[in-house]
Short mmCIF file of C-alpha atoms and ligand atoms in Angstrom, two decimals:
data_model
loop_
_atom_site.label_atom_id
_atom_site.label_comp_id
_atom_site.label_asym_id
_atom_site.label_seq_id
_atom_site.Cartn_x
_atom_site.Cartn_y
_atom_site.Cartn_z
CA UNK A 1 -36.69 58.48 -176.57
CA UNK A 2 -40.02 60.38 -177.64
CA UNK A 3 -42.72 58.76 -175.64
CA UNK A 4 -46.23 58.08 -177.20
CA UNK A 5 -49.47 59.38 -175.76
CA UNK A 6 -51.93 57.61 -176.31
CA UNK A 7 -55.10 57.40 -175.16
CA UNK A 8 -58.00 54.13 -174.34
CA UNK A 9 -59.32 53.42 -178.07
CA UNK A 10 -59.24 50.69 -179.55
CA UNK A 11 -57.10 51.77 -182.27
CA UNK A 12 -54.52 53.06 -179.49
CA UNK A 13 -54.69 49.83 -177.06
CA UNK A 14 -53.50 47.74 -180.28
CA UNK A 15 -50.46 50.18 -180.77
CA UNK A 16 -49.49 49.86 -177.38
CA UNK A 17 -49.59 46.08 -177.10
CA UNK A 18 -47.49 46.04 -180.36
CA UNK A 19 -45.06 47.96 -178.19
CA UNK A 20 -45.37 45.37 -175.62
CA UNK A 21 -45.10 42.59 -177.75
CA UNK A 22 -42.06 43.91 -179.38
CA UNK A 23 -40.29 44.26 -176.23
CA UNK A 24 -41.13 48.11 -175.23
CA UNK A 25 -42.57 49.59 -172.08
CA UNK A 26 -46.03 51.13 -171.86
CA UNK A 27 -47.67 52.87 -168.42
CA UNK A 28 -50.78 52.17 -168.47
CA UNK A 29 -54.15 52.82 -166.19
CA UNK A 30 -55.47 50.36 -163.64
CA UNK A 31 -57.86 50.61 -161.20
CA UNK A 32 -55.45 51.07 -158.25
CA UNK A 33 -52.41 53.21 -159.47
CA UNK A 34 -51.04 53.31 -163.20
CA UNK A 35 -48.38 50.33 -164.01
CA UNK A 36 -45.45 50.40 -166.01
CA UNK A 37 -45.73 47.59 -168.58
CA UNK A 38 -43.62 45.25 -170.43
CA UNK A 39 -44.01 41.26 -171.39
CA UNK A 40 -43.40 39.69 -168.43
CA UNK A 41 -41.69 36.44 -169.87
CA UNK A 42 -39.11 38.90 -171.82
CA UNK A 43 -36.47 39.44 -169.34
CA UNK A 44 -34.87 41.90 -171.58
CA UNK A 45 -38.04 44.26 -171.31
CA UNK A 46 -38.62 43.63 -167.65
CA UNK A 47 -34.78 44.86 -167.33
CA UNK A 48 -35.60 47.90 -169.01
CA UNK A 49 -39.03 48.73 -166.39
CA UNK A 50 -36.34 48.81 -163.45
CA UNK A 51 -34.11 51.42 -165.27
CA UNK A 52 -36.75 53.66 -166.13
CA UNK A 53 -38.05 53.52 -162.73
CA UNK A 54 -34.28 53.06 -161.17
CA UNK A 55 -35.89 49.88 -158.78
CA UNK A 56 -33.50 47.79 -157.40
CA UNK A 57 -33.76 44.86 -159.56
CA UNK A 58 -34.44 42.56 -156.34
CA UNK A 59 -37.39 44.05 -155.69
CA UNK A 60 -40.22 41.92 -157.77
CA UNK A 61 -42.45 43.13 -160.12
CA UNK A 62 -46.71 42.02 -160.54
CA UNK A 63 -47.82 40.11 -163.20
CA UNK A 64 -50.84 41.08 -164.65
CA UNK A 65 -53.34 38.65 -166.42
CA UNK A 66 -56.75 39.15 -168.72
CA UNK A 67 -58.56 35.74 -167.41
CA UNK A 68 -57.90 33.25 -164.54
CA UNK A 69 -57.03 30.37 -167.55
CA UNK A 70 -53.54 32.76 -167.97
CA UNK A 71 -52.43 31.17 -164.71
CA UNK A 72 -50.98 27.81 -165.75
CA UNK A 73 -48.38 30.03 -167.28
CA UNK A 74 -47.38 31.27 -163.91
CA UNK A 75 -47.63 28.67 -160.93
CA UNK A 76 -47.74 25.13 -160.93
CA UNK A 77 -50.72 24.91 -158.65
CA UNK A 78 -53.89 26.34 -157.19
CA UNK A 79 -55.11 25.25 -153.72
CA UNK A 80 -58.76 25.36 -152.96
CA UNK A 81 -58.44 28.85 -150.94
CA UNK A 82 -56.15 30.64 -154.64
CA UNK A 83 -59.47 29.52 -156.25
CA UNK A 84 -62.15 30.88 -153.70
CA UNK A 85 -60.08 34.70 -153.42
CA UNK A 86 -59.68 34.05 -157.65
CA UNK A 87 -63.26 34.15 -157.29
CA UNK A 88 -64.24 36.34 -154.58
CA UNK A 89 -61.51 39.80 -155.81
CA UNK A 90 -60.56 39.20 -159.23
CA UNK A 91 -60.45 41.25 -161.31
CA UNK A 92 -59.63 43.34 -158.66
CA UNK A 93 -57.10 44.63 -156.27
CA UNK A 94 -55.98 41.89 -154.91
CA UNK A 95 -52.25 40.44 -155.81
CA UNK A 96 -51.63 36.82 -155.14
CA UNK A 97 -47.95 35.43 -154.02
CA UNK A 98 -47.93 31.92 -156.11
CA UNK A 99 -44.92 29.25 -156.44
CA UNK A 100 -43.64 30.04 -159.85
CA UNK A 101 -42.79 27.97 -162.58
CA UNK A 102 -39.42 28.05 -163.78
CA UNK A 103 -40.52 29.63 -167.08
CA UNK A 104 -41.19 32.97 -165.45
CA UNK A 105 -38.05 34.67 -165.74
CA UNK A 106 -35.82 35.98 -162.81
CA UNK A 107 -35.73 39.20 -163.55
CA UNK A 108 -39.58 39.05 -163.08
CA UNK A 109 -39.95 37.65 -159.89
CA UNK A 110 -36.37 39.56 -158.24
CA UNK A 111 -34.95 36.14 -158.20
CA UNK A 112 -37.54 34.65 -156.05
CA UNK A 113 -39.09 30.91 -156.46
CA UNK A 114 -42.65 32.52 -155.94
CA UNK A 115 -44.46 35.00 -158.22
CA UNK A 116 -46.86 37.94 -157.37
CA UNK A 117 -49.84 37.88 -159.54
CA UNK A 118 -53.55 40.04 -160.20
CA UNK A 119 -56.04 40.58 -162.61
CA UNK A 120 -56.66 44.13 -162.83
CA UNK A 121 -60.38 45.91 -162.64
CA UNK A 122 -59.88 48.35 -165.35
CA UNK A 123 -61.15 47.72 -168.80
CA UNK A 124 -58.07 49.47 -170.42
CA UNK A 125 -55.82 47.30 -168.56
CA UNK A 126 -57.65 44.26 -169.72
CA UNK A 127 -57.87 45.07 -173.02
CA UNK A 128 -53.93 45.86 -173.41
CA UNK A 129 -53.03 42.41 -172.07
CA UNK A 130 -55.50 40.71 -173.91
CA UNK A 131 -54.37 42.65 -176.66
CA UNK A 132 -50.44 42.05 -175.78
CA UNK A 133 -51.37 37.97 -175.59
CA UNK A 134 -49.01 37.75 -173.29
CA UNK A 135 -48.94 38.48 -168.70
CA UNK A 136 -47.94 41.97 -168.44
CA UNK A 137 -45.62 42.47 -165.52
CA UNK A 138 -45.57 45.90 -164.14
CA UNK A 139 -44.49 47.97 -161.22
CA UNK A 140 -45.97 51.70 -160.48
CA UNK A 141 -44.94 53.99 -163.52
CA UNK A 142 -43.08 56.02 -160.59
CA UNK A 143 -39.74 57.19 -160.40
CA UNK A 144 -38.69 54.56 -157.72
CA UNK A 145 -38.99 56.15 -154.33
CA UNK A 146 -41.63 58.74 -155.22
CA UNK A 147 -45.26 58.82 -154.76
CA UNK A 148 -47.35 56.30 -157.14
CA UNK A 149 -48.92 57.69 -159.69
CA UNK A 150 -52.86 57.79 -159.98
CA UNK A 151 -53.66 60.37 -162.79
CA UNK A 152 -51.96 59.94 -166.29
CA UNK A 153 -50.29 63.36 -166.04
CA UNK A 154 -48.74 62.23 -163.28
CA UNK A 155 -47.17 59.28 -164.92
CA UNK A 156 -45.89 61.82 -168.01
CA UNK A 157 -44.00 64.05 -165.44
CA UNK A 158 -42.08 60.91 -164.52
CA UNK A 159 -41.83 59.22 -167.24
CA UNK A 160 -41.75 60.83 -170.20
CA UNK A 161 -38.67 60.17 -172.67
CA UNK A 162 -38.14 56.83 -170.33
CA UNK A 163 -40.52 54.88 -171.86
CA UNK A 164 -41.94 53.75 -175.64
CA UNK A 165 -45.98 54.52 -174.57
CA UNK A 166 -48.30 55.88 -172.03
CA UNK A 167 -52.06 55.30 -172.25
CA UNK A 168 -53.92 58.06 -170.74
CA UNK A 169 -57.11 56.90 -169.30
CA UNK A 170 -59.64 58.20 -166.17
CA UNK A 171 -57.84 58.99 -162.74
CA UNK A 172 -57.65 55.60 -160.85
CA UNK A 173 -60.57 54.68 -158.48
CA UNK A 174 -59.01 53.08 -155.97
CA UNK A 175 -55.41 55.43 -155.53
CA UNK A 176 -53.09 52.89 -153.39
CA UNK A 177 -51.38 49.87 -154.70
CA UNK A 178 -52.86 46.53 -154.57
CA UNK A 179 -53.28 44.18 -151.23
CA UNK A 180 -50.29 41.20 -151.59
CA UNK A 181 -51.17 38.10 -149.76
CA UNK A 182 -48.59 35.34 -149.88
CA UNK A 183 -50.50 32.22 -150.14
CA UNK A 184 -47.81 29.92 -150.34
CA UNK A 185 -47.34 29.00 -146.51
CA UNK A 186 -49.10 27.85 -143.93
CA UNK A 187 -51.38 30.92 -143.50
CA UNK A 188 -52.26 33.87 -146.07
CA UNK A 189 -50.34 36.47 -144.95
CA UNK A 190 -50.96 40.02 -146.30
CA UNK A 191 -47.27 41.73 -147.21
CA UNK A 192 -49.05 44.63 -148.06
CA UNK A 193 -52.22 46.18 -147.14
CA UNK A 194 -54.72 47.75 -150.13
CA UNK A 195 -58.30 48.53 -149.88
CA UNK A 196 -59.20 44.64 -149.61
CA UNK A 197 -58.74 44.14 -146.16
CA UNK A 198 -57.50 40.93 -143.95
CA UNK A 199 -61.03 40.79 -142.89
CA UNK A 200 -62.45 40.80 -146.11
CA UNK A 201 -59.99 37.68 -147.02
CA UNK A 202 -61.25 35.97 -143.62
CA UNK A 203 -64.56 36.10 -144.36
CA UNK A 204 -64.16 34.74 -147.89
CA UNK A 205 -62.12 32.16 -146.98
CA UNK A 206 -64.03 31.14 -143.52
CA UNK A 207 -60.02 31.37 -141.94
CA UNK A 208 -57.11 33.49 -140.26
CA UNK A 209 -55.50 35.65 -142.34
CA UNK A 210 -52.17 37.37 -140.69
CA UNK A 211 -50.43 40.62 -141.32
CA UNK A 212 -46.27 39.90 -142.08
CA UNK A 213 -44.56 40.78 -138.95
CA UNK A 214 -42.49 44.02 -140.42
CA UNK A 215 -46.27 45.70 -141.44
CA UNK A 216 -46.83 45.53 -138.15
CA UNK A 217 -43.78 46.85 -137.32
CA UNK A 218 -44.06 49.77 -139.71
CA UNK A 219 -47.71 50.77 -138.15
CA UNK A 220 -48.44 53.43 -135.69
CA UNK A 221 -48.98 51.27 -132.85
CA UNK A 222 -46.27 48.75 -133.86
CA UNK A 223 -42.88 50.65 -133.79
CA UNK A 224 -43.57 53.79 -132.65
CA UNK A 225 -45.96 52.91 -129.00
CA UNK A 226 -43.96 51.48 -126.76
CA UNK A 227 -46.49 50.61 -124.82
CA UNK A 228 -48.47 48.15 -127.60
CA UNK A 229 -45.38 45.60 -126.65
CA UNK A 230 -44.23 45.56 -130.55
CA UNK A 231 -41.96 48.44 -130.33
CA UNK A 232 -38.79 46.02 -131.67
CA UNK A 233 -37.54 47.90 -135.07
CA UNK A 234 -36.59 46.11 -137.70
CA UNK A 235 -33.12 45.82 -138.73
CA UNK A 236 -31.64 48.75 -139.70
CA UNK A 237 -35.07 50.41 -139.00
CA UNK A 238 -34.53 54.15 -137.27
CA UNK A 239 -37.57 55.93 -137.19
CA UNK A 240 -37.29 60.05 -137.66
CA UNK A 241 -34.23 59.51 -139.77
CA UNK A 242 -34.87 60.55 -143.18
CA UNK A 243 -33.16 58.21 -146.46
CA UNK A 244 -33.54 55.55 -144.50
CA UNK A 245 -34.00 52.32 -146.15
CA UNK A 246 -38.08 51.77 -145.70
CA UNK A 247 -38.65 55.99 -147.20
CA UNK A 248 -40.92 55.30 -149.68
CA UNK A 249 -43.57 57.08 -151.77
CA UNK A 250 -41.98 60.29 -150.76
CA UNK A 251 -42.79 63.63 -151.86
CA UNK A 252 -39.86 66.38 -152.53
CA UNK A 253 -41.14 68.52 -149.36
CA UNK A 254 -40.44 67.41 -145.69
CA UNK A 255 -43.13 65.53 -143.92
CA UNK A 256 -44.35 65.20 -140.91
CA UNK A 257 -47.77 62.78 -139.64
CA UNK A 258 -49.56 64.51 -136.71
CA UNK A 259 -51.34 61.39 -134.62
CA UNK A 260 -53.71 61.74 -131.40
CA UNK A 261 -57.25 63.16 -130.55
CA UNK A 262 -58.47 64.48 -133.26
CA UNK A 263 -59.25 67.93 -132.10
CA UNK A 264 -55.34 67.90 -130.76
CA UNK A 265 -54.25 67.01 -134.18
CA UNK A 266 -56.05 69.91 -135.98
CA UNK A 267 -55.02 72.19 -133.16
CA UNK A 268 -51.26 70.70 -133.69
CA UNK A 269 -51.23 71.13 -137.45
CA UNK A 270 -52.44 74.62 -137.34
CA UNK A 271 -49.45 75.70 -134.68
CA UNK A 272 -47.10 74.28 -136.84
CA UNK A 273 -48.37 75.48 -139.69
CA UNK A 274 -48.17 79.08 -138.39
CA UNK A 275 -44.68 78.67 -137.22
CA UNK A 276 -42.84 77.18 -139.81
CA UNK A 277 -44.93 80.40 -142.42
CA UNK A 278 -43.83 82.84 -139.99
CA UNK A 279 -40.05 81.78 -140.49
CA UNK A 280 -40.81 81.43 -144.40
CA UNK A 281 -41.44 78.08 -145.45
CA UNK A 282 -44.38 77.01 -147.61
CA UNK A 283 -46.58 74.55 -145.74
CA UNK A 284 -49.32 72.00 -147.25
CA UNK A 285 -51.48 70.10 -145.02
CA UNK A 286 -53.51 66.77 -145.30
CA UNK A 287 -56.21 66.30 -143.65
CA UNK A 288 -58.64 63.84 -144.15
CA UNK A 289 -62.65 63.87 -142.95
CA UNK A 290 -61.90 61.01 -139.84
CA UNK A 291 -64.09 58.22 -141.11
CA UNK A 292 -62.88 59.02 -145.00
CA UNK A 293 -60.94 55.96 -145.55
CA UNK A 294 -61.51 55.08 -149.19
CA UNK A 295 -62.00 58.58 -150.23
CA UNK A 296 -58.20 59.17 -148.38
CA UNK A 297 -57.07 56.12 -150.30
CA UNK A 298 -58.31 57.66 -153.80
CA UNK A 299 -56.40 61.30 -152.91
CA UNK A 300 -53.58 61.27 -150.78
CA UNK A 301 -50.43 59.83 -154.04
CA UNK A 302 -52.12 62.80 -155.49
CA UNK A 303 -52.37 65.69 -152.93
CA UNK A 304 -48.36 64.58 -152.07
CA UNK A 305 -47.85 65.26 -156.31
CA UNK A 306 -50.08 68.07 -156.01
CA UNK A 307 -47.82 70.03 -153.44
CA UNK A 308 -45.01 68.71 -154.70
CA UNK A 309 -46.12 70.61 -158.06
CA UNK A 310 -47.31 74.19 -155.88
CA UNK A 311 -43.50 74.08 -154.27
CA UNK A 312 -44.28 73.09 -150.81
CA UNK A 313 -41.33 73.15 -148.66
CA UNK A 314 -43.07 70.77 -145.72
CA UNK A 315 -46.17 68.60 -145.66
CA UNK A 316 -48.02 68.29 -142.40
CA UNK A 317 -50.24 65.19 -142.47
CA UNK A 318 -53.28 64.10 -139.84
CA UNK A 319 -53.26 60.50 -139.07
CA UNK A 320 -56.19 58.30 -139.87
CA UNK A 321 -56.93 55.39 -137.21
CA UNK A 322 -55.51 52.02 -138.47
CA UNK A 323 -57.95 50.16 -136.61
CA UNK A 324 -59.81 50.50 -139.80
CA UNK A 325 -58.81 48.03 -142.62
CA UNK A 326 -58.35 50.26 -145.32
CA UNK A 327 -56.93 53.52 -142.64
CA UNK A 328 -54.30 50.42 -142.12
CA UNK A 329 -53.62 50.74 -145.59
CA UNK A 330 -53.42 54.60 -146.02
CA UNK A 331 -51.23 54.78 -143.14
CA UNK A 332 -48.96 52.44 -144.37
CA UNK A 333 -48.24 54.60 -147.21
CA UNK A 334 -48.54 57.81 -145.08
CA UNK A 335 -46.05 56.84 -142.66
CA UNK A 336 -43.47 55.54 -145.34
CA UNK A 337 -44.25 59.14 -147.11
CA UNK A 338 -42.85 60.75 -143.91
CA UNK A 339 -39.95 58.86 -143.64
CA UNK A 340 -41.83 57.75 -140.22
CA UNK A 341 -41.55 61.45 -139.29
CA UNK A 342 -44.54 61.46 -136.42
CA UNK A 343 -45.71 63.92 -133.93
CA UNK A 344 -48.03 62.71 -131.66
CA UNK A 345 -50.65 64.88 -129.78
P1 AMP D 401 -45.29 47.80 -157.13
O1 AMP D 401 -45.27 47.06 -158.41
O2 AMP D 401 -44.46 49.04 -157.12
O3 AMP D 401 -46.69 48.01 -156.70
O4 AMP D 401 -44.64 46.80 -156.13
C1 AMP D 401 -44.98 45.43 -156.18
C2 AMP D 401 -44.98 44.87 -154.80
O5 AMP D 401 -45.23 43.48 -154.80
C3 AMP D 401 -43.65 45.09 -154.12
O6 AMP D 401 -43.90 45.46 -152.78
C4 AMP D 401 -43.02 43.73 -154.19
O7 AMP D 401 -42.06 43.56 -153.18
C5 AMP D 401 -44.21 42.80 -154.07
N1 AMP D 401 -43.95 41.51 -154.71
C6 AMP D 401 -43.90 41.26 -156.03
N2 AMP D 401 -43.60 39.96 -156.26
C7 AMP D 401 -43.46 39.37 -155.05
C8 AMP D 401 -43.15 38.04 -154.62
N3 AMP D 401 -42.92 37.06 -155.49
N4 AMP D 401 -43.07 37.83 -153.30
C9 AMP D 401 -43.31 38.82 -152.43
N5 AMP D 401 -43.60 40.09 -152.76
C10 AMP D 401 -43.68 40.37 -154.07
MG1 MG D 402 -44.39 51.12 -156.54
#
């Protein structure tokens, strides 16, 4: 297949919604990574975004609306506190986990009787579906397993001759994936952190908000300290044992995080970088400014791509705290990068 590129005129966004339309995939910019496209009520064209990606097809996609009205195509109902984050994050990077109504296809929502929905905060984006008239659902335009992709060269190294279109637009500002809150129980409970943070969904909603028990689990402090009393693994969960079944966003080179004192970690990443170029390996490090936490968010999918690209054979990464909201949400990523590969200093 010869892909399209295409860029964010007008002229080009009408193009690639006729692609949509008629069933074909587009990747296309959004303000956190760039999404792979297709009409999410055509289950045929939802099939097609988990082969070019290869996703398991029980892993759900997000559907992506233009305007708040789009969502009585979705979910049967809006509580009070849908409303107030509606209002509050969107458009934004906020994803929403709604009941679904039975006209969203399967192959949408993974099979699931909920469905995962945001408005994006990128005028591109906005202007495709708009354009499209229909919810777009889309995953990262990423190989499945690889780091997301924030820059729209990044998307054509994956995904060129997979897909119908790309529309290249700016880099993305925020650089990690949306936050997911489930708001269909008892409690919102954030499945996966972004750069709007549990406290920022407390104070809009004037209530708890809770992390899901297996994010906590994944964290620095959950699995891996013994000593924070949370240091029960998932199933199947073995930490330091690369292709395991929570690797994700990983880079070609080895990885390893280097967590602790900050001046330990710097000290720790140099000695390791010296010994693995003395016995011939190619070493890329990561290394954040401490306090950087949206500025790590915007880089780090790119600096993996970007030593993937120079031929790196290991990646030595400094931790950021988690204590922050959004180093929560770096780490996340960083840590599933790394195949939970951690040194600690
Ligand atoms: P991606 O599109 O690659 O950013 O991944 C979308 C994320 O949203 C994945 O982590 C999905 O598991 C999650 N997701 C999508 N729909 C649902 C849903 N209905 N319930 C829970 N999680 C969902
Ligand atoms: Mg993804």
């Amino acid at each position: 297949m010869k892909t399209k590129i295409l860029n964010t005129t007008k002229n080009d966004i009408l193009q690639a919604a006729a692609i949509i339309r008629s069933g074909g995939l587009v990747a296309f910019p959004t303000e956190t990574v760039y999404g792979l496209g297709a009409d999410a009520f055509n289950s045929e064209a939802v099939g097609n975004v988990y082969k070019a990606k290869g996703r398991p097809s029980d892993n759900p996609m997000i559907v992506h609306i233009c305007r708040a009205s789009d969502l009585g195509q979705l979910t049967p109902r809006l509580s009070p506190d849908i409303v107030t984050l509606i209002e509050n994050f969107w458009p934004g990077p906020l994803t929403m986990v709604l009941k679904k109504k039975p006209e969203v296809p399967d192959r949408t929502t993974g099979g699931l009787d909920t469905v995962a929905v945001r408005m994006p905060d990128s005028r591109a984006a906005l202007d495709l579906i708009a354009a499209a008239d229909c919810p777009i659902a889309a995953p990262s335009a990423n190989i499945s397993g690889g780091p997301s992709p924030t820059r729209s060269k990044d998307v054509i190294a994956d995904m060129d001759g997979r897909i119908e279109a790309v529309i290249c637009g700016d880099d993305c500002r925020v650089g990690i994936e949306s936050t997911v809150v489930d708001m269909t129980g008892e409690m919102p409970t954030i499945l996966r952190p972004g750069i709007i943070t549990a406290e920022n969904i407390e104070a809009a909603l004037g209530k708890e908000v809770r992390y899901d028990e297996t994010l906590l689990k994944g964290s620095l402090h959950g699995v891996l300290d013994p000593s924070s009393g949370a240091a029960d693994a998932p199933e199947g969960f073995k930490p330091k044992s690369p292709g395991m079944k929570y690797k994700h966003y990983s880079p070609k080179a080895e990885m390893t995080v280097i967590e602790g004192n900050r001046d330990n970690v710097k000290k720790e990443i140099e000695r390791l970088k010296g010994l693995n170029e003395k016995l011939g390996l190619k070493v890329g490090v990561i290394l954040f400014e401490e306090k950087a936490f949206i500025e790590a968010a915007h880089d780090f999918f790119a600096r993996l791509r970007d030593l993937d690209n120079e031929g790196v054979d290991l990646i030595l990464a400094g931790a950021l705290s988690d204590t922050d909201g959004v180093g929560f949400a770096v780490m996340n990523r960083m840590l599933k990068s790394a195949g939970y590969n951690i040194a600690r200093v």
